[in-house]
Amino acid sequence: MADRTHHVPSPAMRQQSTTVQDLRDNRLADSSKKGYRSGMKQIVKWLQTSGRSARLNADGSLNLTVFSYMDFTEFVLYKYKDAGTQAGAIKPGTKQPLRHHQYIELCMASLVKLDGGFTHLFLILSWNLMCRSRSTATVRIDHFSDEGDALGVTFFKSKTDQGGTKRRDPKHVYANPQQPGTCCILALAIYLACNPEHDSGDLFPGCAQRDRFGRSLSQLVGYALPELASAVGTHSLRKGAATFAIGGSTSGPSIVNVCIRCGWSIGSVVERYVHYDGAGDQYVGRVVAGLPIDSGDFAALPPHFVSSSEGVVDAAGALVFPRLWSHESLRGVLVLCLASLVHHKVFLEDTLPAKHPLLSSVLFGDVGMTTLLRANVTLLSSSMQPTGIPPHVSLHTQLEKDLAAVRALPGEIRDGIESLLDEKGVAAGNITHALLEQLLKNAVASVVDTRPVIVSARSPAQDESVPVRPVHYWGGRWHLLAEDYELPSVDVSTGWHLWWCGSPARDIPPLYKISVSMLPYAYTNNIVVQLFTGYAKIARVTLLRHKDTRASRGVAIVLFSQPEDCKKACKAQAIVKSMMLSGSMSNDDGRSGDFIKKREYSSKKPSVCFECTLSWTSTCVSP
């Protein structure tokens, strides 16, 4: 400690060793020194790349005795002309904004993904809210609110407001009935219907949901937009939505409203006097929803139920959203979601793959409920008024009505003239076409009874309570399921419903009635070997198939060398790929000789081996 203190210079010694240059350096801030050093490094790099290393010292520093003012002027010209690094230049590593037509392609590609609507909703919600993916991952169910003809989403904190001290105003999200593939309300409805056990809480429960979406988005871009695989990321949605809202039309929303919706700073002075406005945010919401700004359809209302359908809607909502429906504050949001599902039912059935969990939901399986709901869904209403509509849209609407009236005018004039001529001709005693046609009808009716003949024979009574389902012929026999049917990956409640009720709308019987022979697929030899190698060494595995169609018979013969091993295998049950295995033991007495033409056992004596006749049946367990 004493030695260390001995080497510390005293204040007097430090004052004596201080030079004028030290005093000058002390007047500069550290940030200024850092900037000067960076500039010197750029000059040195330019001298090295331009072949002027003679102006550098041996240690690589700049030789100020050789470096002249003309050299510095050339360096400045290089920076502003040749290097292309002037202020505002786009860095090559940043992500590009996503164009609107590219966004539509990604939406259609995400719609058919078998992830329960996660990627589709995350993608559309990020675009419509114009927010960061990190903010989208924090959205909760109770952040949604019913705003009449739109849904409201309120953020309680963001990157620029971690403490939640700023105003909490909802961002309006609108439906797009003309483009259901990009409709945010429909995307939310698909996600909630595919996850009926979802309760109030995080909209995307689980950790690292933002990273999950990032990986899924990369796959989508690689599939739908392969040329932009390295240029599009999660931040491209925010850039693209803001660019589309401002530059999509010359009559679009103001840049101030776009910045407020994005949460960007517009300067302390402007922020002090310009605040959030509902009409401005509603206008931005309709634009980013993809509604045509140059048409009367810009004022389109979302699919909604008529006022006299509360009883039917309550019963259906409790089935489609069993847990969320109990929250009164979410009823308005869920009613709009249910109406969108019913209105776009045909589109979803034509677009989604057969294994999509939405098609196995209660709504798409009950024909009667869907028909009753469809009769109560409308796009026009006298009680619901569109919001966020600029004045020129009403002019577009009136012009479209006038155009339709003008186009219908020639037909009305023609019909009126024909009617007038017929009336005048009859009054003058002329035989007109209409008069002749009526006279012939009266003459025929007086002679021949044209009414349909009533068949007296009674047809056998049919029990309407018993469902009638089509059968399918494949594999040499009739089946209740089509050959290309695959068990969907659904949640427990939907699987339970399919097990006992099936899906009448899709002609799928209750799955508990399905036998092994009705399933068009089977295990492979490798799967069976992997399942039973834990018990003992397997002599041979043979899967039984139809000799002509090669369709599975749902049976496999597994040969063991010891009866104890075979007994263990028979007692075990395993579930793989939604099928349950069960086995039964018997001695190898040649019963399988019709299926196995050549046997290769460890011993040629059949009595040495024991066979486990393995069969499998379908279950409602998700793979």
PDB file of C-alpha atoms in Angstrom, residues 56-168:
ATOM      1  CA  LEU A  56       0.928   8.094 -43.704  1.00  0.00           C
ATOM      2  CA  ASN A  57       3.533   7.531 -41.028  1.00  0.00           C
ATOM      3  CA  ALA A  58       5.138   4.181 -40.362  1.00  0.00           C
ATOM      4  CA  ASP A  59       2.699   3.487 -37.509  1.00  0.00           C
ATOM      5  CA  GLY A  60      -0.298   4.107 -39.803  1.00  0.00           C
ATOM      6  CA  SER A  61      -1.148   7.573 -38.480  1.00  0.00           C
ATOM      7  CA  LEU A  62      -1.676  10.611 -40.698  1.00  0.00           C
ATOM      8  CA  ASN A  63       1.478  12.571 -41.613  1.00  0.00           C
ATOM      9  CA  LEU A  64       0.303  16.173 -41.296  1.00  0.00           C
ATOM     10  CA  THR A  65       3.505  17.540 -42.832  1.00  0.00           C
ATOM     11  CA  VAL A  66       2.696  15.821 -46.148  1.00  0.00           C
ATOM     12  CA  PHE A  67      -1.120  15.797 -46.046  1.00  0.00           C
ATOM     13  CA  SER A  68      -2.200  19.055 -47.739  1.00  0.00           C
ATOM     14  CA  TYR A  69      -5.356  21.072 -47.996  1.00  0.00           C
ATOM     15  CA  MET A  70      -5.941  19.772 -51.530  1.00  0.00           C
ATOM     16  CA  ASP A  71      -5.862  16.217 -50.220  1.00  0.00           C
ATOM     17  CA  PHE A  72      -8.507  17.081 -47.655  1.00  0.00           C
ATOM     18  CA  THR A  73     -10.682  18.694 -50.365  1.00  0.00           C
ATOM     19  CA  GLU A  74     -10.509  15.539 -52.474  1.00  0.00           C
ATOM     20  CA  PHE A  75     -11.486  13.484 -49.439  1.00  0.00           C
ATOM     21  CA  VAL A  76     -14.568  15.659 -48.845  1.00  0.00           C
ATOM     22  CA  LEU A  77     -15.605  15.343 -52.505  1.00  0.00           C
ATOM     23  CA  TYR A  78     -15.156  11.581 -52.272  1.00  0.00           C
ATOM     24  CA  LYS A  79     -17.425  11.400 -49.241  1.00  0.00           C
ATOM     25  CA  TYR A  80     -20.246  13.308 -50.923  1.00  0.00           C
ATOM     26  CA  LYS A  81     -19.985  12.006 -54.487  1.00  0.00           C
ATOM     27  CA  ASP A  82     -18.232   8.668 -54.758  1.00  0.00           C
ATOM     28  CA  ALA A  83     -18.802   6.931 -51.419  1.00  0.00           C
ATOM     29  CA  GLY A  84     -22.596   7.410 -51.356  1.00  0.00           C
ATOM     30  CA  THR A  85     -22.600   7.666 -47.567  1.00  0.00           C
ATOM     31  CA  GLN A  86     -24.180  11.088 -47.287  1.00  0.00           C
ATOM     32  CA  ALA A  87     -26.942  11.605 -44.752  1.00  0.00           C
ATOM     33  CA  GLY A  88     -30.156   9.760 -45.567  1.00  0.00           C
ATOM     34  CA  ALA A  89     -28.589   6.935 -47.562  1.00  0.00           C
ATOM     35  CA  ILE A  90     -30.282   3.563 -47.022  1.00  0.00           C
ATOM     36  CA  LYS A  91     -28.086   1.020 -45.319  1.00  0.00           C
ATOM     37  CA  PRO A  92     -27.917  -2.298 -47.181  1.00  0.00           C
ATOM     38  CA  GLY A  93     -28.697  -4.329 -44.074  1.00  0.00           C
ATOM     39  CA  THR A  94     -32.131  -2.853 -43.267  1.00  0.00           C
ATOM     40  CA  LYS A  95     -35.415  -4.603 -44.083  1.00  0.00           C
ATOM     41  CA  GLN A  96     -37.543  -3.323 -46.943  1.00  0.00           C
ATOM     42  CA  PRO A  97     -41.124  -2.128 -46.454  1.00  0.00           C
ATOM     43  CA  LEU A  98     -43.696  -4.722 -47.442  1.00  0.00           C
ATOM     44  CA  ARG A  99     -45.856  -3.647 -50.376  1.00  0.00           C
ATOM     45  CA  HIS A 100     -49.609  -4.054 -50.115  1.00  0.00           C
ATOM     46  CA  HIS A 101     -49.881  -6.686 -52.863  1.00  0.00           C
ATOM     47  CA  GLN A 102     -47.077  -8.630 -51.196  1.00  0.00           C
ATOM     48  CA  TYR A 103     -48.920  -8.351 -47.894  1.00  0.00           C
ATOM     49  CA  ILE A 104     -52.023  -9.864 -49.526  1.00  0.00           C
ATOM     50  CA  GLU A 105     -49.973 -12.821 -50.798  1.00  0.00           C
ATOM     51  CA  LEU A 106     -48.567 -13.460 -47.325  1.00  0.00           C
ATOM     52  CA  CYS A 107     -52.059 -13.271 -45.813  1.00  0.00           C
ATOM     53  CA  MET A 108     -53.405 -15.898 -48.195  1.00  0.00           C
ATOM     54  CA  ALA A 109     -50.396 -18.130 -47.542  1.00  0.00           C
ATOM     55  CA  SER A 110     -50.741 -17.784 -43.766  1.00  0.00           C
ATOM     56  CA  LEU A 111     -54.480 -18.517 -43.909  1.00  0.00           C
ATOM     57  CA  VAL A 112     -53.899 -22.156 -44.895  1.00  0.00           C
ATOM     58  CA  LYS A 113     -51.221 -22.851 -42.272  1.00  0.00           C
ATOM     59  CA  LEU A 114     -52.211 -25.533 -39.779  1.00  0.00           C
ATOM     60  CA  ASP A 115     -51.253 -23.562 -36.668  1.00  0.00           C
ATOM     61  CA  GLY A 116     -54.713 -22.666 -35.420  1.00  0.00           C
ATOM     62  CA  GLY A 117     -54.708 -19.235 -37.080  1.00  0.00           C
ATOM     63  CA  PHE A 118     -51.709 -17.948 -35.061  1.00  0.00           C
ATOM     64  CA  THR A 119     -49.540 -16.703 -37.929  1.00  0.00           C
ATOM     65  CA  HIS A 120     -52.506 -15.310 -39.847  1.00  0.00           C
ATOM     66  CA  LEU A 121     -53.767 -13.229 -36.915  1.00  0.00           C
ATOM     67  CA  PHE A 122     -50.299 -12.056 -35.818  1.00  0.00           C
ATOM     68  CA  LEU A 123     -49.512 -10.930 -39.365  1.00  0.00           C
ATOM     69  CA  ILE A 124     -52.769  -9.052 -39.975  1.00  0.00           C
ATOM     70  CA  LEU A 125     -52.891  -7.555 -36.482  1.00  0.00           C
ATOM     71  CA  SER A 126     -49.341  -6.180 -36.792  1.00  0.00           C
ATOM     72  CA  TRP A 127     -50.201  -4.589 -40.140  1.00  0.00           C
ATOM     73  CA  ASN A 128     -53.496  -3.038 -39.016  1.00  0.00           C
ATOM     74  CA  LEU A 129     -52.166  -1.755 -35.689  1.00  0.00           C
ATOM     75  CA  MET A 130     -48.972  -0.515 -37.405  1.00  0.00           C
ATOM     76  CA  CYS A 131     -47.011  -1.590 -34.344  1.00  0.00           C
ATOM     77  CA  ARG A 132     -43.851  -3.513 -33.561  1.00  0.00           C
ATOM     78  CA  SER A 133     -44.024  -7.285 -33.341  1.00  0.00           C
ATOM     79  CA  ARG A 134     -42.971  -6.996 -29.706  1.00  0.00           C
ATOM     80  CA  SER A 135     -46.096  -4.915 -29.040  1.00  0.00           C
ATOM     81  CA  THR A 136     -48.337  -7.347 -30.912  1.00  0.00           C
ATOM     82  CA  ALA A 137     -47.094 -10.190 -28.724  1.00  0.00           C
ATOM     83  CA  THR A 138     -48.226  -8.297 -25.598  1.00  0.00           C
ATOM     84  CA  VAL A 139     -51.847  -7.800 -26.724  1.00  0.00           C
ATOM     85  CA  ARG A 140     -54.391  -9.257 -24.316  1.00  0.00           C
ATOM     86  CA  ILE A 141     -57.965 -10.366 -24.928  1.00  0.00           C
ATOM     87  CA  ASP A 142     -59.294  -7.650 -22.638  1.00  0.00           C
ATOM     88  CA  HIS A 143     -57.447  -5.014 -24.702  1.00  0.00           C
ATOM     89  CA  PHE A 144     -60.154  -5.418 -27.372  1.00  0.00           C
ATOM     90  CA  SER A 145     -63.286  -3.294 -27.232  1.00  0.00           C
ATOM     91  CA  ASP A 146     -66.440  -2.926 -29.303  1.00  0.00           C
ATOM     92  CA  GLU A 147     -66.355   0.412 -31.148  1.00  0.00           C
ATOM     93  CA  GLY A 148     -69.552   0.014 -33.162  1.00  0.00           C
ATOM     94  CA  ASP A 149     -68.479  -0.724 -36.731  1.00  0.00           C
ATOM     95  CA  ALA A 150     -64.912  -1.535 -35.653  1.00  0.00           C
ATOM     96  CA  LEU A 151     -62.841  -3.153 -32.937  1.00  0.00           C
ATOM     97  CA  GLY A 152     -60.638  -1.084 -30.655  1.00  0.00           C
ATOM     98  CA  VAL A 153     -57.235  -2.236 -29.396  1.00  0.00           C
ATOM     99  CA  THR A 154     -55.667  -0.302 -26.521  1.00  0.00           C
ATOM    100  CA  PHE A 155     -51.958  -0.531 -25.725  1.00  0.00           C
ATOM    101  CA  PHE A 156     -51.135   0.177 -22.099  1.00  0.00           C
ATOM    102  CA  LYS A 157     -47.399   0.471 -22.749  1.00  0.00           C
ATOM    103  CA  SER A 158     -45.052   0.648 -25.705  1.00  0.00           C
ATOM    104  CA  LYS A 159     -41.400   1.177 -26.530  1.00  0.00           C
ATOM    105  CA  THR A 160     -41.766   4.938 -26.119  1.00  0.00           C
ATOM    106  CA  ASP A 161     -44.088   4.658 -23.095  1.00  0.00           C
ATOM    107  CA  GLN A 162     -42.793   1.924 -20.807  1.00  0.00           C
ATOM    108  CA  GLY A 163     -44.449   3.434 -17.754  1.00  0.00           C
ATOM    109  CA  GLY A 164     -47.865   3.785 -19.378  1.00  0.00           C
ATOM    110  CA  THR A 165     -48.084   7.503 -18.580  1.00  0.00           C
ATOM    111  CA  LYS A 166     -49.363   8.654 -21.991  1.00  0.00           C
ATOM    112  CA  ARG A 167     -52.975   8.729 -23.113  1.00  0.00           C
ATOM    113  CA  ARG A 168     -54.592   5.347 -23.655  1.00  0.00           C
TER     114      ARG A 168
END
